[in-house]
CSV table of C-alpha atoms in Angstrom, one decimal:
chain,number,residue,atom,x,y,z
A,1,UNK,CA,118.6,-20.0,-26.5
A,2,UNK,CA,121.6,-18.9,-25.2
A,3,UNK,CA,121.1,-15.2,-25.7
A,4,UNK,CA,120.3,-13.4,-22.2
A,5,UNK,CA,118.2,-10.6,-21.7
A,6,UNK,CA,119.9,-7.5,-20.6
A,7,UNK,CA,117.6,-4.9,-19.3
A,8,UNK,CA,117.4,-1.3,-20.9
A,9,UNK,CA,117.1,1.7,-18.4
A,10,UNK,CA,114.6,4.1,-19.6
A,11,UNK,CA,114.8,7.7,-19.6
A,12,UNK,CA,112.0,8.8,-17.0
A,13,UNK,CA,113.3,12.7,-17.3
A,14,UNK,CA,115.3,15.4,-19.2
A,15,UNK,CA,117.4,16.6,-16.3
A,16,UNK,CA,118.5,13.6,-15.7
A,17,UNK,CA,121.8,11.3,-16.7
A,18,UNK,CA,121.4,7.9,-18.3
A,19,UNK,CA,122.5,5.1,-16.2
A,20,UNK,CA,125.6,3.3,-17.2
A,21,UNK,CA,124.8,-0.4,-18.0
A,22,UNK,CA,125.3,-3.1,-15.3
A,23,UNK,CA,128.3,-5.6,-16.7
A,24,UNK,CA,127.0,-8.8,-15.0
A,25,UNK,CA,129.3,-11.3,-13.1
A,26,UNK,CA,130.2,-14.6,-13.9
A,27,UNK,CA,128.0,-15.6,-10.8
A,28,UNK,CA,124.5,-14.2,-12.2
A,29,UNK,CA,125.6,-14.8,-15.7
A,30,UNK,CA,125.5,-18.9,-14.6
A,31,UNK,CA,122.5,-18.4,-12.9
A,32,UNK,CA,120.6,-16.5,-15.3
A,33,UNK,CA,122.2,-19.4,-18.1
A,34,UNK,CA,120.4,-22.1,-15.7
A,35,UNK,CA,117.2,-20.3,-15.2
A,36,UNK,CA,117.2,-20.2,-19.5
A,37,UNK,CA,117.9,-23.6,-19.9
A,38,UNK,CA,115.1,-24.8,-17.0
A,39,UNK,CA,112.6,-22.4,-18.6
A,40,UNK,CA,111.8,-23.6,-21.9
A,41,UNK,CA,108.8,-26.0,-21.7
A,42,UNK,CA,107.4,-24.4,-18.7
A,43,UNK,CA,105.9,-21.3,-20.0
A,44,UNK,CA,103.3,-23.9,-22.6
A,45,UNK,CA,102.2,-25.8,-20.0
A,46,UNK,CA,101.1,-23.4,-18.1
A,47,UNK,CA,99.5,-21.3,-20.6
A,48,UNK,CA,97.7,-25.4,-21.6
A,49,UNK,CA,96.7,-25.7,-17.9
A,50,UNK,CA,95.1,-21.9,-18.2
A,51,UNK,CA,93.6,-22.3,-21.7
A,52,UNK,CA,91.9,-25.7,-19.9
A,53,UNK,CA,90.5,-24.1,-17.3
A,54,UNK,CA,89.2,-21.4,-19.1
A,55,UNK,CA,87.3,-23.8,-20.6
A,56,UNK,CA,86.2,-26.0,-17.9
A,57,UNK,CA,84.9,-22.7,-16.3
A,58,UNK,CA,83.4,-21.4,-19.4
A,59,UNK,CA,81.7,-24.6,-19.3
A,60,UNK,CA,80.3,-24.5,-15.7
A,61,UNK,CA,79.0,-20.7,-16.7
A,62,UNK,CA,77.3,-22.1,-19.8
A,63,UNK,CA,75.7,-24.7,-17.7
A,64,UNK,CA,74.7,-22.1,-14.9
A,65,UNK,CA,73.2,-19.5,-17.2
A,66,UNK,CA,71.3,-22.3,-19.2
A,67,UNK,CA,69.7,-24.0,-15.4
A,68,UNK,CA,68.8,-20.2,-15.2
A,69,UNK,CA,67.2,-19.8,-18.1
A,70,UNK,CA,64.6,-23.0,-17.5
A,71,UNK,CA,64.4,-21.6,-14.5
A,72,UNK,CA,63.4,-18.1,-16.1
A,73,UNK,CA,61.3,-19.7,-18.9
A,74,UNK,CA,59.3,-22.3,-15.6
A,75,UNK,CA,59.1,-19.0,-13.4
A,76,UNK,CA,57.5,-17.3,-16.8
A,77,UNK,CA,55.0,-20.0,-17.1
A,78,UNK,CA,53.8,-20.1,-14.0
A,79,UNK,CA,53.7,-16.0,-13.5
A,80,UNK,CA,51.2,-16.2,-17.3
A,81,UNK,CA,49.5,-19.1,-15.2
A,82,UNK,CA,48.8,-17.3,-12.2
A,83,UNK,CA,48.2,-13.9,-14.9
A,84,UNK,CA,45.3,-16.1,-16.1
A,85,UNK,CA,43.7,-17.2,-13.2
A,86,UNK,CA,43.6,-13.4,-11.7
A,87,UNK,CA,42.1,-12.5,-15.4
A,88,UNK,CA,39.1,-15.0,-15.0
A,89,UNK,CA,39.1,-14.6,-11.2
A,90,UNK,CA,38.8,-9.9,-11.9
A,91,UNK,CA,36.3,-11.5,-14.7
A,92,UNK,CA,34.7,-13.0,-12.1
A,93,UNK,CA,34.1,-10.5,-10.3
A,94,UNK,CA,32.9,-7.8,-13.3
A,95,UNK,CA,30.2,-10.7,-13.9
A,96,UNK,CA,29.1,-10.3,-10.2
A,97,UNK,CA,29.4,-6.6,-10.0
A,98,UNK,CA,27.4,-6.6,-13.4
A,99,UNK,CA,25.1,-8.8,-11.8
A,100,UNK,CA,24.6,-6.8,-8.9
A,101,UNK,CA,25.0,-3.2,-11.0
A,102,UNK,CA,21.6,-5.1,-12.5
A,103,UNK,CA,19.6,-5.8,-9.5
A,104,UNK,CA,20.3,-2.8,-8.0
A,105,UNK,CA,19.2,-0.7,-11.3
A,106,UNK,CA,15.9,-3.2,-10.4
A,107,UNK,CA,15.4,-2.5,-6.9
A,108,UNK,CA,16.2,1.7,-8.0
A,109,UNK,CA,13.1,0.7,-10.7
A,110,UNK,CA,10.9,-0.4,-8.1
A,111,UNK,CA,11.7,2.0,-5.6
A,112,UNK,CA,10.8,5.0,-8.1
A,113,UNK,CA,7.7,2.9,-8.8
A,114,UNK,CA,6.7,2.7,-5.3
A,115,UNK,CA,7.2,6.6,-5.0
A,116,UNK,CA,5.3,7.5,-8.1
A,117,UNK,CA,2.0,5.4,-6.4
A,118,UNK,CA,3.0,7.6,-3.2
A,119,UNK,CA,2.5,10.9,-5.4
A,120,UNK,CA,-0.7,10.2,-6.8
A,121,UNK,CA,-2.1,13.4,-6.1
A,122,UNK,CA,-6.1,12.9,-7.4
A,123,UNK,CA,-8.4,16.4,-8.8
A,124,UNK,CA,-10.4,15.7,-6.0
A,125,UNK,CA,-11.0,14.8,-2.4
A,126,UNK,CA,-13.1,13.5,-0.4
A,127,UNK,CA,-14.9,15.5,2.3
A,128,UNK,CA,-13.0,14.3,5.8
A,129,UNK,CA,-14.6,15.7,9.0
A,130,UNK,CA,-13.4,15.6,12.6
A,131,UNK,CA,-15.7,14.2,15.4
A,132,UNK,CA,-15.8,17.7,16.4
A,133,UNK,CA,-17.2,19.1,13.8
A,134,UNK,CA,-20.1,16.1,13.3
A,135,UNK,CA,-20.9,16.9,16.4
A,136,UNK,CA,-21.6,20.2,15.9
A,137,UNK,CA,-23.4,19.9,12.2
A,138,UNK,CA,-25.3,16.9,14.0
A,139,UNK,CA,-26.9,19.4,16.8
A,140,UNK,CA,-27.6,22.2,13.9
A,141,UNK,CA,-29.5,19.9,12.1
A,142,UNK,CA,-31.2,18.5,15.1
A,143,UNK,CA,-31.6,21.8,16.2
A,144,UNK,CA,-34.8,23.7,14.2
A,145,UNK,CA,-35.6,27.2,13.6
A,146,UNK,CA,-38.5,27.0,15.4
A,147,UNK,CA,-39.1,26.9,19.0
A,148,UNK,CA,-41.5,23.8,20.8
A,149,UNK,CA,-44.9,25.0,21.8
A,150,UNK,CA,-45.4,25.7,24.9
A,151,UNK,CA,-48.4,23.4,27.0
A,152,UNK,CA,-51.8,25.5,28.3
A,153,UNK,CA,-50.3,25.9,31.9
A,154,UNK,CA,-47.7,27.3,30.3
A,155,UNK,CA,-49.2,29.4,28.4
A,156,UNK,CA,-51.6,30.5,31.1
A,157,UNK,CA,-49.1,31.1,33.6
A,158,UNK,CA,-47.7,34.1,31.4
A,159,UNK,CA,-50.8,35.4,31.9
A,160,UNK,CA,-51.6,34.7,35.7
A,161,UNK,CA,-47.6,35.5,36.2
A,162,UNK,CA,-48.3,39.5,36.4
A,163,UNK,CA,-51.5,39.4,38.4
A,164,UNK,CA,-50.2,37.9,41.0
A,165,UNK,CA,-46.9,39.7,41.7
A,166,UNK,CA,-49.0,42.1,41.5
A,167,UNK,CA,-51.0,41.1,44.8
A,168,UNK,CA,-48.1,39.0,46.4
A,169,UNK,CA,-44.8,41.5,45.6
A,170,UNK,CA,-42.7,39.7,48.3
A,171,UNK,CA,-43.4,36.0,47.7
A,172,UNK,CA,-40.3,33.9,45.7
A,173,UNK,CA,-40.6,32.1,42.3
A,174,UNK,CA,-41.6,29.3,44.6
A,175,UNK,CA,-44.4,30.2,46.6
A,176,UNK,CA,-45.8,31.9,43.3
A,177,UNK,CA,-45.5,28.9,41.4
A,178,UNK,CA,-47.1,26.7,44.0
A,179,UNK,CA,-49.9,29.6,44.3
A,180,UNK,CA,-50.2,29.2,40.6
A,181,UNK,CA,-50.4,25.5,40.1
A,182,UNK,CA,-53.5,25.4,42.8
A,183,UNK,CA,-55.0,28.1,40.9
A,184,UNK,CA,-54.4,25.8,37.7
A,185,UNK,CA,-57.1,23.3,39.4
A,186,UNK,CA,-59.4,24.8,40.1
A,187,UNK,CA,-59.3,26.4,36.3
A,188,UNK,CA,-62.4,25.3,34.5
A,189,UNK,CA,-62.6,23.7,31.2
A,190,UNK,CA,-63.9,26.9,29.4
A,191,UNK,CA,-61.0,28.9,30.9
A,192,UNK,CA,-58.7,26.0,29.6
A,193,UNK,CA,-60.2,25.9,25.7
A,194,UNK,CA,-58.8,29.3,24.2
A,195,UNK,CA,-55.1,28.2,25.8
A,196,UNK,CA,-55.5,24.5,24.5
A,197,UNK,CA,-56.4,25.3,21.2
A,198,UNK,CA,-53.9,27.6,21.1
A,199,UNK,CA,-51.5,25.0,21.8
A,200,UNK,CA,-53.1,22.6,19.4
A,201,UNK,CA,-52.8,24.8,16.2
A,202,UNK,CA,-49.1,25.6,17.6
A,203,UNK,CA,-47.9,21.5,17.9
A,204,UNK,CA,-49.5,21.8,14.3
A,205,UNK,CA,-47.4,24.1,12.6
A,206,UNK,CA,-44.5,23.0,14.7
A,207,UNK,CA,-44.9,19.5,13.4
A,208,UNK,CA,-45.1,20.1,10.1
A,209,UNK,CA,-42.0,22.7,10.3
A,210,UNK,CA,-40.7,19.8,11.5
A,211,UNK,CA,-41.4,16.9,9.1
A,212,UNK,CA,-40.2,19.5,6.3
A,213,UNK,CA,-36.8,19.9,8.0
A,214,UNK,CA,-36.8,16.1,8.2
A,215,UNK,CA,-37.3,15.5,4.9
A,216,UNK,CA,-34.7,18.1,3.7
A,217,UNK,CA,-32.2,16.5,5.8
A,218,UNK,CA,-32.6,13.3,4.6
A,219,UNK,CA,-32.8,14.4,1.0
A,220,UNK,CA,-29.3,15.8,1.7
A,221,UNK,CA,-28.1,12.9,3.7
A,222,UNK,CA,-29.2,10.6,0.1
A,223,UNK,CA,-27.8,13.6,-1.5
A,224,UNK,CA,-24.2,13.7,0.2
A,225,UNK,CA,-24.3,10.2,-0.3
A,226,UNK,CA,-24.6,9.7,-3.8
A,227,UNK,CA,-21.6,12.6,-3.8
A,228,UNK,CA,-19.2,10.7,-1.9
A,229,UNK,CA,-19.7,7.6,-4.0
A,230,UNK,CA,-19.8,9.9,-7.2
A,231,UNK,CA,-16.1,10.6,-5.8
A,232,UNK,CA,-15.3,7.5,-5.2
A,233,UNK,CA,-15.5,6.0,-8.7
A,234,UNK,CA,-13.8,9.2,-9.9
A,235,UNK,CA,-10.9,8.5,-7.7
A,236,UNK,CA,-10.9,4.8,-8.8
A,237,UNK,CA,-10.8,6.0,-12.2
A,238,UNK,CA,-7.7,8.4,-11.6
A,239,UNK,CA,-6.0,6.0,-9.7
A,240,UNK,CA,-6.3,2.7,-12.2
A,241,UNK,CA,-5.5,5.9,-14.8
A,242,UNK,CA,-2.2,6.8,-12.8
A,243,UNK,CA,-1.3,3.0,-12.1
A,244,UNK,CA,-1.5,2.4,-15.8
A,245,UNK,CA,0.0,5.4,-16.3
A,246,UNK,CA,3.3,4.5,-14.0
A,247,UNK,CA,3.7,1.0,-15.4
A,248,UNK,CA,3.9,2.4,-19.0
A,249,UNK,CA,6.8,4.6,-17.8
A,250,UNK,CA,8.2,1.9,-16.2
A,251,UNK,CA,8.4,0.2,-19.1
A,252,UNK,CA,9.8,2.0,-21.1
A,253,UNK,CA,12.9,3.0,-18.6
A,254,UNK,CA,13.5,-1.3,-18.2
A,255,UNK,CA,14.8,-1.7,-21.8
A,256,UNK,CA,16.6,-4.6,-20.7
A,257,UNK,CA,13.3,-6.2,-19.9
A,258,UNK,CA,13.0,-7.4,-23.8
A,259,UNK,CA,10.3,-9.6,-25.1
A,260,UNK,CA,11.5,-12.8,-25.9
A,261,UNK,CA,8.4,-12.6,-29.0
A,262,UNK,CA,10.1,-9.8,-30.4
A,263,UNK,CA,12.6,-9.8,-33.8
A,264,UNK,CA,16.0,-9.7,-33.4
A,265,UNK,CA,17.4,-7.0,-34.8
A,266,UNK,CA,20.1,-8.5,-38.1
A,267,UNK,CA,23.8,-8.4,-38.2
A,268,UNK,CA,25.8,-6.3,-40.8
A,269,UNK,CA,27.8,-7.5,-43.2
A,270,UNK,CA,30.8,-7.3,-41.1
A,271,UNK,CA,29.5,-9.8,-38.1
A,272,UNK,CA,28.9,-12.0,-40.6
A,273,UNK,CA,32.0,-11.5,-42.0
A,274,UNK,CA,33.8,-12.0,-38.7
A,275,UNK,CA,30.9,-16.1,-37.9
A,276,UNK,CA,32.3,-17.0,-41.0
A,277,UNK,CA,35.9,-16.6,-40.0
A,278,UNK,CA,35.8,-17.0,-36.2
A,279,UNK,CA,35.8,-20.7,-36.5
A,280,UNK,CA,38.3,-21.4,-38.7
A,281,UNK,CA,40.9,-18.9,-37.0
A,282,UNK,CA,40.3,-20.3,-33.7
A,283,UNK,CA,40.8,-23.9,-35.2
A,284,UNK,CA,44.5,-22.3,-36.2
A,285,UNK,CA,44.5,-21.8,-31.9
A,286,UNK,CA,44.1,-18.0,-32.0
A,287,UNK,CA,43.3,-16.3,-28.9
A,288,UNK,CA,39.6,-15.0,-28.7
A,289,UNK,CA,41.4,-11.8,-28.7
A,290,UNK,CA,43.3,-11.9,-31.9
A,291,UNK,CA,40.3,-12.5,-33.8
A,292,UNK,CA,38.4,-9.5,-34.1
A,293,UNK,CA,41.7,-7.9,-35.2
A,294,UNK,CA,42.8,-10.0,-37.7
A,295,UNK,CA,39.1,-10.1,-39.0
A,296,UNK,CA,39.2,-6.0,-38.8
A,297,UNK,CA,42.1,-6.0,-40.9
A,298,UNK,CA,40.9,-8.6,-44.0
A,299,UNK,CA,38.0,-7.0,-43.7
A,300,UNK,CA,39.7,-3.6,-44.5
A,301,UNK,CA,42.3,-5.7,-47.5
A,302,UNK,CA,38.8,-7.0,-48.6
A,303,UNK,CA,37.7,-5.5,-52.2
A,304,UNK,CA,33.7,-5.0,-53.1
A,305,UNK,CA,33.3,-8.3,-54.9
A,306,UNK,CA,34.2,-10.0,-51.7
A,307,UNK,CA,32.3,-8.1,-49.4
A,308,UNK,CA,29.5,-8.8,-51.6
A,309,UNK,CA,27.9,-11.3,-51.1
A,310,UNK,CA,27.9,-10.9,-47.2
A,311,UNK,CA,26.1,-6.9,-48.2
A,312,UNK,CA,23.6,-9.3,-50.1
A,313,UNK,CA,22.7,-11.3,-47.1
A,314,UNK,CA,22.8,-8.1,-44.9
A,315,UNK,CA,20.3,-6.8,-46.9
A,316,UNK,CA,17.7,-10.1,-46.9
A,317,UNK,CA,17.6,-10.7,-43.5
A,318,UNK,CA,17.0,-6.4,-42.6
A,319,UNK,CA,14.1,-6.7,-44.9
A,320,UNK,CA,13.2,-10.2,-43.5
A,321,UNK,CA,13.4,-7.9,-39.6
A,322,UNK,CA,10.9,-5.0,-41.2
A,323,UNK,CA,8.5,-7.2,-41.9
A,324,UNK,CA,9.0,-9.6,-38.9
A,325,UNK,CA,9.0,-6.0,-36.9
A,326,UNK,CA,5.8,-4.6,-38.5
A,327,UNK,CA,4.0,-7.9,-38.1
A,328,UNK,CA,4.6,-7.5,-34.1
A,329,UNK,CA,3.8,-4.1,-34.0
A,330,UNK,CA,0.4,-4.9,-35.6
A,331,UNK,CA,0.2,-7.7,-33.2
A,332,UNK,CA,1.0,-5.4,-30.2
A,333,UNK,CA,-1.2,-3.2,-31.0
A,334,UNK,CA,-4.1,-5.7,-31.0
A,335,UNK,CA,-3.7,-7.1,-27.5
A,336,UNK,CA,-3.7,-3.7,-26.6
A,337,UNK,CA,-6.6,-2.8,-27.8
A,338,UNK,CA,-8.5,-6.0,-26.4
A,339,UNK,CA,-7.0,-5.1,-23.1
A,340,UNK,CA,-8.4,-1.3,-23.0
A,341,UNK,CA,-11.6,-3.1,-24.1
A,342,UNK,CA,-11.6,-5.3,-21.6
A,343,UNK,CA,-10.9,-2.8,-19.2
A,344,UNK,CA,-13.1,-0.9,-20.6
A,345,UNK,CA,-16.1,-3.1,-20.0
A,346,UNK,CA,-14.4,-4.1,-16.5
A,347,UNK,CA,-15.2,-0.5,-15.3
A,348,UNK,CA,-18.7,-1.0,-16.4
A,349,UNK,CA,-19.2,-3.5,-15.0
A,350,UNK,CA,-17.8,-2.4,-11.2
A,351,UNK,CA,-19.7,1.3,-12.2
A,352,UNK,CA,-23.3,-1.1,-12.8
A,353,UNK,CA,-22.2,-3.1,-9.4
A,354,UNK,CA,-21.8,0.5,-7.9
A,355,UNK,CA,-24.9,1.9,-9.2
A,356,UNK,CA,-27.1,-1.2,-7.8
A,357,UNK,CA,-25.1,-0.8,-4.4
A,358,UNK,CA,-26.7,2.7,-4.1
A,359,UNK,CA,-29.9,2.1,-5.1
A,360,UNK,CA,-30.1,-1.6,-2.5
A,361,UNK,CA,-28.9,1.1,0.0
A,362,UNK,CA,-31.8,4.0,-0.8
A,363,UNK,CA,-34.4,1.3,-0.5
A,364,UNK,CA,-33.0,0.0,2.9
A,365,UNK,CA,-33.0,4.0,3.4
A,366,UNK,CA,-36.7,4.2,2.4
A,367,UNK,CA,-37.6,0.7,4.3
A,368,UNK,CA,-36.0,2.3,7.7
A,369,UNK,CA,-37.6,5.5,7.0
A,370,UNK,CA,-40.9,4.3,7.2
A,371,UNK,CA,-40.2,1.5,10.0
A,372,UNK,CA,-39.2,4.8,11.5
A,373,UNK,CA,-42.3,6.7,11.1
A,374,UNK,CA,-44.1,3.7,11.7
A,375,UNK,CA,-43.0,3.4,15.4
A,376,UNK,CA,-43.1,6.7,15.7
A,377,UNK,CA,-46.8,6.6,15.0
A,378,UNK,CA,-47.6,3.9,17.4
A,379,UNK,CA,-45.6,5.2,20.1
A,380,UNK,CA,-47.0,8.8,19.8
A,381,UNK,CA,-51.0,6.3,19.7
A,382,UNK,CA,-49.3,4.8,22.7
A,383,UNK,CA,-48.7,7.8,24.4
A,384,UNK,CA,-52.0,9.3,24.0
A,385,UNK,CA,-53.7,6.6,24.9
A,386,UNK,CA,-52.0,6.7,28.2
A,387,UNK,CA,-51.8,10.0,28.3
A,388,UNK,CA,-55.4,10.0,30.0
A,389,UNK,CA,-54.6,9.1,34.0
A,390,UNK,CA,-57.5,7.8,34.5
A,391,UNK,CA,-57.4,5.3,32.0
A,392,UNK,CA,-57.7,2.1,33.6
A,393,UNK,CA,-54.2,0.0,32.8
A,394,UNK,CA,-54.1,-3.6,31.4
A,395,UNK,CA,-53.7,-6.4,33.5
A,396,UNK,CA,-50.4,-8.8,34.0
A,397,UNK,CA,-50.5,-12.5,32.8
A,398,UNK,CA,-50.5,-15.0,34.8
A,399,UNK,CA,-46.7,-15.8,34.2
A,400,UNK,CA,-45.8,-12.3,35.2
A,401,UNK,CA,-48.2,-12.7,38.3
A,402,UNK,CA,-46.5,-16.0,39.2
A,403,UNK,CA,-42.8,-14.5,38.6
A,404,UNK,CA,-43.5,-11.4,41.1
A,405,UNK,CA,-44.2,-14.2,43.9
A,406,UNK,CA,-40.9,-16.5,42.7
A,407,UNK,CA,-38.7,-13.3,42.2
A,408,UNK,CA,-39.3,-12.4,45.8
A,409,UNK,CA,-38.9,-16.2,47.1
A,410,UNK,CA,-35.7,-16.8,45.0
A,411,UNK,CA,-33.8,-13.4,46.0
A,412,UNK,CA,-35.0,-14.9,49.7
A,413,UNK,CA,-33.4,-18.0,49.0
A,414,UNK,CA,-30.5,-16.3,47.8
A,415,UNK,CA,-29.4,-13.0,48.3
A,416,UNK,CA,-27.3,-11.4,45.4
A,417,UNK,CA,-28.4,-13.3,42.8
A,418,UNK,CA,-27.8,-12.2,38.9
A,419,UNK,CA,-31.1,-10.9,37.2
A,420,UNK,CA,-30.2,-12.7,34.5
A,421,UNK,CA,-29.9,-15.8,35.9
A,422,UNK,CA,-32.9,-15.0,38.2
A,423,UNK,CA,-35.1,-15.0,35.7
A,424,UNK,CA,-34.1,-18.2,33.9
A,425,UNK,CA,-34.6,-19.6,37.5
A,426,UNK,CA,-38.4,-18.2,36.8
A,427,UNK,CA,-38.4,-19.2,33.7
A,428,UNK,CA,-37.2,-23.1,34.7
A,429,UNK,CA,-40.5,-23.1,37.7
A,430,UNK,CA,-42.8,-22.3,35.4
A,431,UNK,CA,-42.1,-24.8,32.9
A,432,UNK,CA,-42.0,-27.2,35.7
A,433,UNK,CA,-45.7,-26.4,37.6
A,434,UNK,CA,-48.1,-28.7,37.4
A,435,UNK,CA,-51.2,-28.3,35.9
A,436,UNK,CA,-53.3,-27.2,39.1
A,437,UNK,CA,-51.0,-25.0,40.1
A,438,UNK,CA,-50.7,-23.1,37.0
A,439,UNK,CA,-54.5,-23.0,36.9
A,440,UNK,CA,-54.4,-21.0,39.9
A,441,UNK,CA,-52.3,-18.0,38.1
A,442,UNK,CA,-54.9,-17.9,34.9
A,443,UNK,CA,-57.6,-17.9,37.2
A,444,UNK,CA,-56.2,-15.6,38.7
A,445,UNK,CA,-55.0,-13.1,35.2
A,446,UNK,CA,-58.4,-14.3,34.1
A,447,UNK,CA,-60.6,-12.1,37.2
A,448,UNK,CA,-58.0,-8.9,36.6
A,449,UNK,CA,-58.8,-9.4,32.7
A,450,UNK,CA,-62.5,-9.2,33.2
A,451,UNK,CA,-62.7,-6.4,35.8
A,452,UNK,CA,-59.9,-4.9,33.2
A,453,UNK,CA,-62.8,-4.6,30.4
A,454,UNK,CA,-65.5,-4.0,32.8
A,455,UNK,CA,-63.6,-1.0,33.7
A,456,UNK,CA,-62.5,-0.2,29.9
A,457,UNK,CA,-66.3,-0.2,29.1
A,458,UNK,CA,-67.1,1.9,31.7
A,459,UNK,CA,-64.4,4.7,30.7
A,460,UNK,CA,-65.3,4.3,27.2
A,461,UNK,CA,-68.7,4.6,28.3
A,462,UNK,CA,-67.6,8.5,30.0
A,463,UNK,CA,-65.6,9.6,27.3
A,464,UNK,CA,-68.5,9.5,24.7
A,465,UNK,CA,-70.7,11.7,27.6
A,466,UNK,CA,-68.4,13.9,27.3
A,467,UNK,CA,-67.8,14.0,24.0
A,468,UNK,CA,-71.3,14.5,23.3
A,469,UNK,CA,-71.4,17.1,25.8
A,470,UNK,CA,-68.3,18.6,23.3
A,471,UNK,CA,-70.7,19.1,20.7
A,472,UNK,CA,-73.8,20.3,22.0
A,473,UNK,CA,-71.7,22.9,23.6
A,474,UNK,CA,-70.4,24.1,20.1
A,475,UNK,CA,-73.8,23.8,18.5
């Protein structure tokens, strides 16, 4: 304890001299001895204090590290939960996108169907004619090849024109026509007879030609209508076939639209094994992503004897599936044949209905044609009767006689009255007439009718006399 530690001077360089030992003085020795005597207890306590402080700081650091680890674990759990939520959201989005994709595919298929329907191109076309062309064709049809015969006056005029022109070369067209018209009145029946005979002969030939042309045009019209009906039926058949083919193509393309009655494809031996193992692995809290990996490894490590029951089961299921598929195909073929028969029967019925309609139309056309011919005959008869200016006219009835005077009085009373209202008022007044007033108009009509009958008797007598004279001259 009494030994003092004297500092020794170290050598710093080769060229320098060593320092001389410094001899401490008495005072310094005493100071050092006092310090040494006081110091033995102080370094141990300081080191202990330092160790305790270090231990405390280490424990604090440990606690802080444990807290930090706990916080990190909690944060990790939170992030895992967030990731799971995100994964679920992503799965939902994927499912939505798949649904949208399916909907878009369906829409595209429908669009293709519509496009195919629009692209229907028949092998024949109905003759579509414009209005101007139809008008021109009508004009061409109405205009006959033979010209209308000129009447006897025109035939005589052609012969006499040059003679009058020779005698009166300076006369104008109007003057010459007036002169010829005056001369025609003085011409006798014998001189007119050759011109009239020529006119009647030409008229008969003309009427025969027109009748033939009308018949031909009517026949062509009926033929064209029949052709149109046939082409329409053929077009309908083509369109139905096209529609069926388009539906078949769309069914082939729509593979996702499966038939619920179609038997399901059997599972393989591996999938049968995974189905058996899945329940046990899920019971062991295995993730759904881990299950296929584990089953795949187990299947690889399995022996042939272990795999055999699953393979035998898969083989049986495959044989059963083949039998079910044969029955399903046979059923589908029977249904298709039945549908084809129904469609053929439907088409036959449609054709029969179309033919019946065509026959009805032809009948109606024939009836209309006959009625038109009868009307034309009646008109010709009336014209022949009314053509004679000497023939007496039929007198008006009692109602027409009353209506003439009633109309005059009503027009004076109500100027600017409508014709329909005027005729209605006349009919009302006629209904409101008393028997005495109506008898007055009836008597006037009967007197006129008696006079008409007498005139007709005289007229018929004159006609018979003229006919007898013509016969005598011919003899």
